[in-house]
Amino acid sequence: MRMVDVIEKKRDGKELTPEEINYFVEGYTDGSIPDYQASALTMAIFFQGMSERERADLTMSMVQSGDQIDLSAIEGVKVDKHSTGGVGDTTTLVLGPLVAAVGVPVAKMSGRGLGHTGGTIDKLEAVPGFHVEIDNDEFTRLVNENKIAVIGQSGNLTPADKKLYSLRDVTATVNSIPLIASSIMSKKIAAGADAVVLDVKTGAGAFMKELGDSQELAQAMVNIGNNVGRRTMAVISDMSQPLGFAIGNALEVKEAIDTLKGEGPEDLTELCLTLGSHMVYLAGKAATLEQAREKLVSVIKDGSALNSFKLFLKSQGGDESVVDEPEKLPKAAHVLELEAKEDGYVSEIIADAVGTAAMWLGAGRATKESEIDLAVGLELRKKIGDKVQKGESLVTIHSNSEDIADVKNKLYESIKVTKNKVDAPVLIHGEIKETK
Ligand code: URA
Ligand code: CA
């Protein structure tokens, strides 16, 4: 086989065979196919697209390009949740203990990464003593006993995707539905998921800003999952403003605790109940979605969701007393309010920009080398649709620096107040059902 023929075929809009796709993925991973040929092919895919069959084949070739996690020693259906990202998305911290309390095994492999705030592991490390340096046997034992454990990313998962994603980043080919969908799904499958619940975000703060694009991406991922034998469904949720109130590591842990107690923000609670119901249902722990939701509501009410969080923290070295005494979490030196300059209604909270302000405070990493400050971040006091009076707080800023003029300006630019009444945005924009 010759790479130039594969490129030509896709350039002319023809369908590639599984062998041709695998030839490309293997050759690109081992370095025998150079960047310039891989970029020509990704650009051809960008313009010509890929059939459903090609997408499934590309996904599985990328899965097979590296290690695959074997979770077979863990009892039950391993349902993973994946979010396409956003600002202040505390759902993973809440959902883990929540569905574990209903008996769904949560075997989470997580990372740190770049962004407005840290990844799930960074956030959890705000709990004194908590660590993810456990070996595979310990991980398996903990999930079987407690139904939940988190381990740091190890091994060589989907090296083809890592290489391709970096290449796409510098060749203007990130924004291709078949390439995004296969990239995300390959990582979930390599990490051992039997079933996947996708939370595809839509709106100003999301990767996909238009609802139509978010639906198309969600459908593409659901089709891939189902075509390769993993039950998969998607929820399309709003990211026109940050989710919940907290954006920052320790602040989000506190927000997760509140939510597990049944005292969390309305939007975060509702999204967790929606995603959680689908996870419980796919794991076979409830006969219907309604029943799944009832179970989740009852473990919040009777305290078992909160206990599951305590047990999880304790089992991985964390001080579980933070759950009852959240003042033990890292605290910033300065707590300041961003005061509204006029009366009116909040009409816009540009999620991206608010995230950037949190990153400037030190809550996230701008580069791989940056250090995270777990204590700092933002707490929104108002959300879109809320009435506000001049002088009232829009945001509480937790900072370790006194010089935050830039952060304040950024926040004033990102939070718009108008005279006219504004409706709160819809939270759930739709669902893409599994195709059996
Ligand atoms: N996120 C991914 O993991 N892959 C993509 O291609 C785009 C976003
Ligand atoms: Ca939040």
Tab-separated table of C-alpha atoms and ligand atoms in Angstrom:
chain	number	residue	atom	x	y	z
A	1	MET	CA	0.000	0.000	0.000
A	2	ARG	CA	1.188	3.543	-0.656
A	3	MET	CA	0.115	6.533	1.438
A	4	VAL	CA	-0.133	8.767	-1.620
A	5	ASP	CA	-2.878	6.521	-3.039
A	6	VAL	CA	-4.812	6.656	0.236
A	7	ILE	CA	-4.636	10.470	0.201
A	8	GLU	CA	-5.725	10.611	-3.445
A	9	LYS	CA	-8.697	8.325	-2.791
A	10	LYS	CA	-9.980	10.477	0.075
A	11	ARG	CA	-9.229	13.683	-1.857
A	12	ASP	CA	-11.565	12.396	-4.568
A	13	GLY	CA	-14.310	11.687	-2.060
A	14	LYS	CA	-14.083	7.887	-2.018
A	15	GLU	CA	-14.536	5.639	1.002
A	16	LEU	CA	-11.362	4.185	2.554
A	17	THR	CA	-11.243	0.483	3.431
A	18	PRO	CA	-10.553	-0.654	7.021
A	19	GLU	CA	-7.093	-1.796	5.835
A	20	GLU	CA	-6.290	1.614	4.377
A	21	ILE	CA	-7.363	3.389	7.563
A	22	ASN	CA	-5.336	1.023	9.703
A	23	TYR	CA	-2.301	1.356	7.414
A	24	PHE	CA	-2.405	5.117	7.939
A	25	VAL	CA	-2.931	4.970	11.735
A	26	GLU	CA	-0.180	2.383	12.282
A	27	GLY	CA	2.255	4.083	9.949
A	28	TYR	CA	1.670	7.517	11.405
A	29	THR	CA	2.083	6.200	14.968
A	30	ASP	CA	5.367	4.397	14.238
A	31	GLY	CA	6.750	7.318	12.236
A	32	SER	CA	6.941	5.590	8.861
A	33	ILE	CA	4.303	7.967	7.482
A	34	PRO	CA	5.514	11.580	7.720
A	35	ASP	CA	3.585	14.596	9.037
A	36	TYR	CA	3.117	16.083	5.567
A	37	GLN	CA	1.237	13.054	4.307
A	38	ALA	CA	-0.828	12.822	7.493
A	39	SER	CA	-1.736	16.504	7.173
A	40	ALA	CA	-2.766	16.040	3.557
A	41	LEU	CA	-5.048	13.171	4.577
A	42	THR	CA	-6.618	15.022	7.527
A	43	MET	CA	-7.280	18.007	5.245
A	44	ALA	CA	-8.890	15.688	2.689
A	45	ILE	CA	-11.055	14.233	5.496
A	46	PHE	CA	-11.908	17.777	6.596
A	47	PHE	CA	-13.388	18.517	3.164
A	48	GLN	CA	-14.706	15.101	2.113
A	49	GLY	CA	-15.889	13.762	5.472
A	50	MET	CA	-16.072	10.101	6.457
A	51	SER	CA	-18.831	7.502	6.316
A	52	GLU	CA	-20.117	5.944	9.523
A	53	ARG	CA	-18.141	2.805	8.791
A	54	GLU	CA	-14.916	4.767	8.247
A	55	ARG	CA	-15.429	6.648	11.524
A	56	ALA	CA	-15.837	3.405	13.469
A	57	ASP	CA	-12.749	1.934	11.792
A	58	LEU	CA	-10.667	5.046	12.484
A	59	THR	CA	-11.752	4.961	16.138
A	60	MET	CA	-10.809	1.294	16.598
A	61	SER	CA	-7.484	1.696	14.779
A	62	MET	CA	-6.613	4.509	17.179
A	63	VAL	CA	-7.719	2.379	20.161
A	64	GLN	CA	-5.376	-0.374	18.933
A	65	SER	CA	-2.455	2.024	18.417
A	66	GLY	CA	-1.561	1.751	22.128
A	67	ASP	CA	-2.431	0.146	25.466
A	68	GLN	CA	-6.006	-0.711	26.343
A	69	ILE	CA	-7.135	-0.765	29.958
A	70	ASP	CA	-8.612	-4.075	31.037
A	71	LEU	CA	-11.336	-3.486	33.619
A	72	SER	CA	-12.672	-7.039	33.492
A	73	ALA	CA	-11.652	-7.679	37.127
A	74	ILE	CA	-14.166	-5.018	38.145
A	75	GLU	CA	-17.672	-6.324	38.628
A	76	GLY	CA	-20.570	-4.762	36.765
A	77	VAL	CA	-21.066	-2.578	33.723
A	78	LYS	CA	-18.411	0.154	33.644
A	79	VAL	CA	-20.196	3.278	32.445
A	80	ASP	CA	-17.987	6.269	31.752
A	81	LYS	CA	-19.160	9.852	31.442
A	82	HIS	CA	-17.441	12.259	29.109
A	83	SER	CA	-17.974	15.974	28.891
A	84	THR	CA	-16.817	17.987	25.902
A	85	GLY	CA	-15.626	20.648	28.305
A	86	GLY	CA	-16.691	23.979	29.567
A	87	VAL	CA	-16.169	26.364	32.422
A	88	GLY	CA	-16.636	25.419	36.066
A	89	ASP	CA	-17.980	21.999	35.138
A	90	THR	CA	-18.139	20.286	38.521
A	91	THR	CA	-20.212	17.334	37.259
A	92	THR	CA	-17.471	14.660	37.441
A	93	LEU	CA	-16.834	15.370	41.138
A	94	VAL	CA	-20.534	15.011	41.915
A	95	LEU	CA	-21.447	12.154	39.591
A	96	GLY	CA	-18.753	9.718	40.753
A	97	PRO	CA	-19.906	9.386	44.381
A	98	LEU	CA	-23.558	9.886	43.368
A	99	VAL	CA	-23.826	6.929	40.991
A	100	ALA	CA	-21.424	4.819	43.099
A	101	ALA	CA	-23.933	5.171	45.955
A	102	VAL	CA	-26.488	3.440	43.706
A	103	GLY	CA	-24.021	0.619	42.942
A	104	VAL	CA	-22.642	1.726	39.572
A	105	PRO	CA	-18.891	0.961	39.428
A	106	VAL	CA	-16.916	4.173	38.809
A	107	ALA	CA	-13.425	3.251	37.593
A	108	LYS	CA	-12.137	6.651	36.622
A	109	MET	CA	-8.845	7.350	34.961
A	110	SER	CA	-8.232	11.041	35.007
A	111	GLY	CA	-5.744	13.679	34.025
A	112	ARG	CA	-4.555	17.161	34.802
A	113	GLY	CA	-4.278	19.025	31.535
A	114	LEU	CA	-4.540	22.650	30.593
A	115	GLY	CA	-7.502	24.898	31.153
A	116	HIS	CA	-9.367	27.463	33.197
A	117	THR	CA	-9.226	25.247	36.266
A	118	GLY	CA	-7.358	22.046	36.922
A	119	GLY	CA	-8.540	18.612	35.827
A	120	THR	CA	-10.460	16.279	38.135
A	121	ILE	CA	-7.272	15.104	39.841
A	122	ASP	CA	-6.078	18.637	40.568
A	123	LYS	CA	-9.453	19.479	42.060
A	124	LEU	CA	-9.446	16.401	44.286
A	125	GLU	CA	-5.932	17.202	45.462
A	126	ALA	CA	-7.428	20.245	47.196
A	127	VAL	CA	-8.438	17.648	49.811
A	128	PRO	CA	-5.412	17.300	52.125
A	129	GLY	CA	-3.642	13.949	51.644
A	130	PHE	CA	-5.695	12.776	48.668
A	131	HIS	CA	-3.608	11.062	46.003
A	132	VAL	CA	-4.098	9.007	42.838
A	133	GLU	CA	-0.771	7.163	42.943
A	134	ILE	CA	-2.289	3.728	43.432
A	135	ASP	CA	-1.409	0.590	41.466
A	136	ASN	CA	-3.832	-1.328	39.263
A	137	ASP	CA	-4.564	-4.015	41.878
A	138	GLU	CA	-5.395	-1.419	44.498
A	139	PHE	CA	-7.554	0.429	41.958
A	140	THR	CA	-9.534	-2.734	41.148
A	141	ARG	CA	-9.923	-3.609	44.821
A	142	LEU	CA	-11.179	-0.126	45.698
A	143	VAL	CA	-13.739	-0.050	42.873
A	144	ASN	CA	-15.028	-3.495	43.822
A	145	GLU	CA	-15.278	-2.525	47.520
A	146	ASN	CA	-16.345	1.131	47.405
A	147	LYS	CA	-17.694	1.303	43.816
A	148	ILE	CA	-15.408	4.271	43.156
A	149	ALA	CA	-11.716	5.047	42.682
A	150	VAL	CA	-9.667	7.453	40.594
A	151	ILE	CA	-6.272	6.615	39.150
A	152	GLY	CA	-3.835	8.876	37.314
A	153	GLN	CA	-3.350	8.394	33.600
A	154	SER	CA	-0.702	5.777	33.005
A	155	GLY	CA	0.460	3.712	30.100
A	156	ASN	CA	0.445	4.630	26.496
A	157	LEU	CA	-3.213	5.214	25.597
A	158	THR	CA	-4.152	6.128	22.000
A	159	PRO	CA	-0.719	7.420	20.873
A	160	ALA	CA	-2.165	7.816	17.365
A	161	ASP	CA	-4.696	10.301	18.684
A	162	LYS	CA	-2.070	12.258	20.631
A	163	LYS	CA	0.055	12.652	17.506
A	164	LEU	CA	-2.867	13.409	15.221
A	165	TYR	CA	-4.435	15.913	17.594
A	166	SER	CA	-1.172	17.900	17.806
A	167	LEU	CA	-0.898	17.814	14.026
A	168	ARG	CA	-4.518	18.928	13.539
A	169	ASP	CA	-3.931	21.780	15.960
A	170	VAL	CA	-1.324	23.351	13.658
A	171	THR	CA	-2.924	22.444	10.310
A	172	ALA	CA	-6.408	23.922	10.860
A	173	THR	CA	-8.084	20.505	10.907
A	174	VAL	CA	-9.299	20.302	14.509
A	175	ASN	CA	-12.809	21.326	13.568
A	176	SER	CA	-13.887	18.215	11.665
A	177	ILE	CA	-16.769	16.191	13.127
A	178	PRO	CA	-15.442	12.739	12.081
A	179	LEU	CA	-11.992	13.561	13.484
A	180	ILE	CA	-13.284	15.014	16.770
A	181	ALA	CA	-15.775	12.187	17.302
A	182	SER	CA	-13.237	9.415	16.670
A	183	SER	CA	-10.623	11.194	18.807
A	184	ILE	CA	-12.917	11.418	21.841
A	185	MET	CA	-14.444	7.952	21.460
A	186	SER	CA	-11.055	6.245	20.983
A	187	LYS	CA	-9.894	7.569	24.362
A	188	LYS	CA	-13.046	6.376	26.175
A	189	ILE	CA	-12.843	2.914	24.637
A	190	ALA	CA	-9.106	2.511	25.301
A	191	ALA	CA	-9.797	3.457	28.936
A	192	GLY	CA	-12.061	0.405	29.225
A	193	ALA	CA	-15.595	1.810	29.115
A	194	ASP	CA	-18.378	-0.746	28.464
A	195	ALA	CA	-20.893	2.074	27.998
A	196	VAL	CA	-20.593	5.819	27.605
A	197	VAL	CA	-22.793	8.760	28.582
A	198	LEU	CA	-21.725	11.867	26.691
A	199	ASP	CA	-22.356	15.404	27.894
A	200	VAL	CA	-21.994	17.511	24.777
A	201	LYS	CA	-21.919	21.186	25.659
A	202	THR	CA	-23.373	23.908	23.509
A	203	GLY	CA	-23.191	27.705	23.636
A	204	ALA	CA	-20.666	30.512	23.969
A	205	GLY	CA	-18.442	28.710	26.494
A	206	ALA	CA	-18.427	25.383	24.646
A	207	PHE	CA	-16.182	23.851	22.027
A	208	MET	CA	-19.253	23.763	19.749
A	209	LYS	CA	-21.022	27.122	19.962
A	210	GLU	CA	-24.020	26.335	17.693
A	211	LEU	CA	-26.730	23.870	18.703
A	212	GLY	CA	-26.775	22.260	15.240
A	213	ASP	CA	-23.026	21.517	15.418
A	214	SER	CA	-23.349	20.143	18.946
A	215	GLN	CA	-26.169	17.830	17.807
A	216	GLU	CA	-24.133	16.649	14.857
A	217	LEU	CA	-21.090	15.916	17.029
A	218	ALA	CA	-23.240	14.127	19.616
A	219	GLN	CA	-24.899	11.972	16.947
A	220	ALA	CA	-21.501	11.135	15.410
A	221	MET	CA	-20.124	9.936	18.751
A	222	VAL	CA	-23.277	7.984	19.634
A	223	ASN	CA	-23.114	6.227	16.260
A	224	ILE	CA	-19.444	5.326	16.685
A	225	GLY	CA	-20.036	3.928	20.176
A	226	ASN	CA	-22.979	1.822	19.112
A	227	ASN	CA	-21.223	0.643	15.943
A	228	VAL	CA	-18.266	-0.672	17.946
A	229	GLY	CA	-20.405	-2.418	20.570
A	230	ARG	CA	-20.443	0.146	23.400
A	231	ARG	CA	-23.877	1.351	24.484
A	232	THR	CA	-23.614	5.123	24.072
A	233	MET	CA	-26.024	8.055	24.401
A	234	ALA	CA	-25.612	11.807	24.626
A	235	VAL	CA	-27.169	14.720	26.495
A	236	ILE	CA	-26.756	18.175	24.980
A	237	SER	CA	-26.400	20.710	27.770
A	238	ASP	CA	-26.035	24.435	28.023
A	239	MET	CA	-22.684	26.187	28.306
A	240	SER	CA	-23.807	29.693	27.444
A	241	GLN	CA	-22.743	30.532	31.009
A	242	PRO	CA	-20.580	28.612	33.503
A	243	LEU	CA	-22.249	25.639	35.197
A	244	GLY	CA	-23.033	26.111	38.888
A	245	PHE	CA	-21.438	28.964	40.818
A	246	ALA	CA	-17.869	27.856	41.540
A	247	ILE	CA	-14.902	28.061	39.165
A	248	GLY	CA	-11.713	26.971	40.902
A	249	ASN	CA	-10.356	23.812	42.450
A	250	ALA	CA	-11.103	23.891	46.205
A	251	LEU	CA	-14.209	25.974	45.471
A	252	GLU	CA	-15.535	23.266	43.142
A	253	VAL	CA	-14.865	20.553	45.730
A	254	LYS	CA	-16.968	22.584	48.165
A	255	GLU	CA	-19.639	22.971	45.484
A	256	ALA	CA	-19.624	19.210	44.867
A	257	ILE	CA	-20.068	18.567	48.605
A	258	ASP	CA	-23.024	20.989	48.702
A	259	THR	CA	-24.576	19.261	45.691
A	260	LEU	CA	-24.159	15.785	47.192
A	261	LYS	CA	-25.951	17.141	50.284
A	262	GLY	CA	-28.819	18.346	48.108
A	263	GLU	CA	-27.849	21.993	48.648
A	264	GLY	CA	-26.033	22.668	45.392
A	265	PRO	CA	-26.788	25.058	42.536
A	266	GLU	CA	-29.969	24.200	40.647
A	267	ASP	CA	-28.365	23.804	37.202
A	268	LEU	CA	-25.490	21.620	38.419
A	269	THR	CA	-27.889	19.444	40.438
A	270	GLU	CA	-30.268	18.999	37.523
A	271	LEU	CA	-27.514	18.142	35.050
A	272	CYS	CA	-26.023	15.599	37.471
A	273	LEU	CA	-29.422	13.974	37.985
A	274	THR	CA	-29.972	13.812	34.214
A	275	LEU	CA	-26.547	12.388	33.342
A	276	GLY	CA	-26.579	10.184	36.438
A	277	SER	CA	-29.953	8.668	35.516
A	278	HIS	CA	-28.586	7.603	32.141
A	279	MET	CA	-25.483	6.110	33.790
A	280	VAL	CA	-27.554	4.138	36.310
A	281	TYR	CA	-29.871	2.945	33.545
A	282	LEU	CA	-27.045	1.848	31.209
A	283	ALA	CA	-25.341	0.077	34.116
A	284	GLY	CA	-28.504	-1.981	34.553
A	285	LYS	CA	-29.155	-0.668	38.057
A	286	ALA	CA	-32.662	0.567	37.218
A	287	ALA	CA	-35.368	-0.632	34.841
A	288	THR	CA	-36.376	2.843	33.680
A	289	LEU	CA	-34.898	6.326	33.667
A	290	GLU	CA	-37.550	7.469	36.137
A	291	GLN	CA	-36.573	4.736	38.540
A	292	ALA	CA	-32.899	5.630	38.105
A	293	ARG	CA	-33.626	9.241	38.958
A	294	GLU	CA	-35.628	8.276	42.043
A	295	LYS	CA	-32.694	6.212	43.281
A	296	LEU	CA	-30.305	9.141	42.844
A	297	VAL	CA	-32.621	11.558	44.601
A	298	SER	CA	-32.981	9.116	47.499
A	299	VAL	CA	-29.193	8.611	48.002
A	300	ILE	CA	-28.822	12.390	48.191
A	301	LYS	CA	-31.664	12.609	50.733
A	302	ASP	CA	-30.503	9.781	52.997
A	303	GLY	CA	-26.841	10.864	53.038
A	304	SER	CA	-25.394	7.820	51.270
A	305	ALA	CA	-24.097	9.888	48.324
A	306	LEU	CA	-22.166	12.056	50.754
A	307	ASN	CA	-20.892	8.966	52.594
A	308	SER	CA	-19.722	7.504	49.315
A	309	PHE	CA	-17.660	10.679	48.749
A	310	LYS	CA	-16.155	10.426	52.254
A	311	LEU	CA	-15.258	6.769	51.801
A	312	PHE	CA	-13.695	7.514	48.424
A	313	LEU	CA	-11.541	10.365	49.803
A	314	LYS	CA	-10.458	8.349	52.839
A	315	SER	CA	-9.554	5.265	50.779
A	316	GLN	CA	-7.158	7.359	48.715
A	317	GLY	CA	-5.450	9.071	51.642
A	318	GLY	CA	-7.678	12.138	51.784
A	319	ASP	CA	-8.920	13.848	54.924
A	320	GLU	CA	-12.625	13.035	54.691
A	321	SER	CA	-13.477	15.444	57.494
A	322	VAL	CA	-13.445	18.257	54.854
A	323	VAL	CA	-16.894	17.033	53.880
A	324	ASP	CA	-18.318	18.158	57.230
A	325	GLU	CA	-15.789	20.949	57.729
A	326	PRO	CA	-15.155	22.478	54.282
A	327	GLU	CA	-13.238	25.329	55.958
A	328	LYS	CA	-10.332	22.847	56.053
A	329	LEU	CA	-9.978	23.156	52.265
A	330	PRO	CA	-7.278	25.552	50.975
A	331	LYS	CA	-8.358	29.180	51.389
A	332	ALA	CA	-7.213	32.267	49.521
A	333	ALA	CA	-5.749	35.249	51.398
A	334	HIS	CA	-8.153	37.769	49.897
A	335	VAL	CA	-11.893	37.487	49.355
A	336	LEU	CA	-13.367	40.412	47.401
A	337	GLU	CA	-16.696	41.220	45.814
A	338	LEU	CA	-17.227	42.439	42.264
A	339	GLU	CA	-20.024	44.958	42.677
A	340	ALA	CA	-22.685	45.652	40.076
A	341	LYS	CA	-22.385	49.130	38.574
A	342	GLU	CA	-26.085	49.478	37.779
A	343	ASP	CA	-29.539	48.000	38.409
A	344	GLY	CA	-30.995	45.520	35.956
A	345	TYR	CA	-30.942	41.871	34.927
A	346	VAL	CA	-27.933	39.728	34.103
A	347	SER	CA	-28.206	39.036	30.369
A	348	GLU	CA	-24.870	37.435	29.565
A	349	ILE	CA	-22.011	35.702	31.384
A	350	ILE	CA	-19.389	34.919	28.765
A	351	ALA	CA	-18.171	31.596	30.086
A	352	ASP	CA	-14.835	31.587	28.235
A	353	ALA	CA	-13.877	34.995	29.549
A	354	VAL	CA	-14.913	34.172	33.115
A	355	GLY	CA	-12.767	31.030	32.832
A	356	THR	CA	-9.838	33.123	31.671
A	357	ALA	CA	-10.257	35.414	34.681
A	358	ALA	CA	-10.132	32.335	36.960
A	359	MET	CA	-6.980	31.181	35.185
A	360	TRP	CA	-5.346	34.582	35.703
A	361	LEU	CA	-5.971	34.193	39.425
A	362	GLY	CA	-3.991	30.946	39.188
A	363	ALA	CA	-6.842	28.377	39.203
A	364	GLY	CA	-5.743	26.761	35.933
A	365	ARG	CA	-2.702	26.114	33.792
A	366	ALA	CA	-1.847	28.286	30.806
A	367	THR	CA	1.087	26.015	29.918
A	368	LYS	CA	2.021	22.484	30.986
A	369	GLU	CA	4.649	23.919	33.347
A	370	SER	CA	2.316	26.295	35.230
A	371	GLU	CA	1.625	25.639	38.909
A	372	ILE	CA	-1.994	25.601	40.027
A	373	ASP	CA	-3.180	27.521	43.075
A	374	LEU	CA	-5.888	25.259	44.512
A	375	ALA	CA	-7.368	27.942	46.775
A	376	VAL	CA	-8.211	30.659	44.267
A	377	GLY	CA	-11.149	31.114	41.931
A	378	LEU	CA	-14.548	32.673	41.451
A	379	GLU	CA	-18.017	32.198	42.879
A	380	LEU	CA	-20.787	33.603	40.745
A	381	ARG	CA	-23.410	35.372	42.843
A	382	LYS	CA	-25.745	35.948	39.899
A	383	LYS	CA	-26.628	33.898	36.844
A	384	ILE	CA	-28.330	34.850	33.590
A	385	GLY	CA	-31.879	36.074	34.257
A	386	ASP	CA	-31.200	37.155	37.855
A	387	LYS	CA	-32.217	40.605	39.007
A	388	VAL	CA	-29.368	42.717	40.333
A	389	GLN	CA	-29.110	46.017	42.176
A	390	LYS	CA	-26.276	48.506	41.946
A	391	GLY	CA	-23.658	47.647	44.588
A	392	GLU	CA	-24.746	44.030	44.954
A	393	SER	CA	-22.088	41.380	44.405
A	394	LEU	CA	-21.943	39.769	40.964
A	395	VAL	CA	-18.967	37.563	41.779
A	396	THR	CA	-16.914	36.733	44.863
A	397	ILE	CA	-13.232	36.689	43.944
A	398	HIS	CA	-10.865	34.435	45.907
A	399	SER	CA	-7.323	35.632	45.275
A	400	ASN	CA	-3.839	35.255	46.687
A	401	SER	CA	-2.750	38.501	45.088
A	402	GLU	CA	-3.969	41.989	45.890
A	403	ASP	CA	-3.373	43.223	42.394
A	404	ILE	CA	-6.434	41.975	40.537
A	405	ALA	CA	-7.410	44.993	38.439
A	406	ASP	CA	-7.090	42.908	35.248
A	407	VAL	CA	-9.292	40.146	36.643
A	408	LYS	CA	-11.950	42.648	37.679
A	409	ASN	CA	-11.927	44.329	34.270
A	410	LYS	CA	-12.208	40.987	32.530
A	411	LEU	CA	-15.194	40.063	34.701
A	412	TYR	CA	-16.938	43.398	34.119
A	413	GLU	CA	-16.459	42.854	30.378
A	414	SER	CA	-17.884	39.324	30.565
A	415	ILE	CA	-20.959	39.949	32.706
A	416	LYS	CA	-23.577	42.077	30.978
A	417	VAL	CA	-26.461	43.733	32.814
A	418	THR	CA	-29.476	45.119	30.924
A	419	LYS	CA	-32.600	47.038	31.929
A	420	ASN	CA	-35.009	44.517	30.417
A	421	LYS	CA	-36.021	41.263	32.037
A	422	VAL	CA	-34.136	38.263	30.659
A	423	ASP	CA	-35.070	34.575	30.772
A	424	ALA	CA	-32.672	32.018	32.235
A	425	PRO	CA	-31.271	29.772	29.469
A	426	VAL	CA	-32.602	26.268	28.915
A	427	LEU	CA	-30.252	23.753	30.592
A	428	ILE	CA	-30.903	20.558	28.608
A	429	HIS	CA	-31.120	21.156	24.874
A	430	GLY	CA	-31.861	17.585	23.913
A	431	GLU	CA	-30.737	13.977	23.936
A	432	ILE	CA	-29.360	11.612	21.336
A	433	LYS	CA	-30.619	8.128	22.074
A	434	GLU	CA	-28.557	4.982	21.668
A	435	THR	CA	-29.061	3.291	18.308
A	436	LYS	CA	-29.383	-0.410	18.943
B	1	URA	N1	-11.197	16.958	22.056
B	1	URA	C1	-10.586	15.804	21.722
B	1	URA	O1	-10.274	14.987	22.581
B	1	URA	N2	-10.334	15.556	20.428
B	1	URA	C2	-10.655	16.420	19.455
B	1	URA	O2	-10.395	16.130	18.315
B	1	URA	C3	-11.273	17.629	19.809
B	1	URA	C4	-11.539	17.866	21.134
B	2	CA	CA	-19.169	24.942	38.963
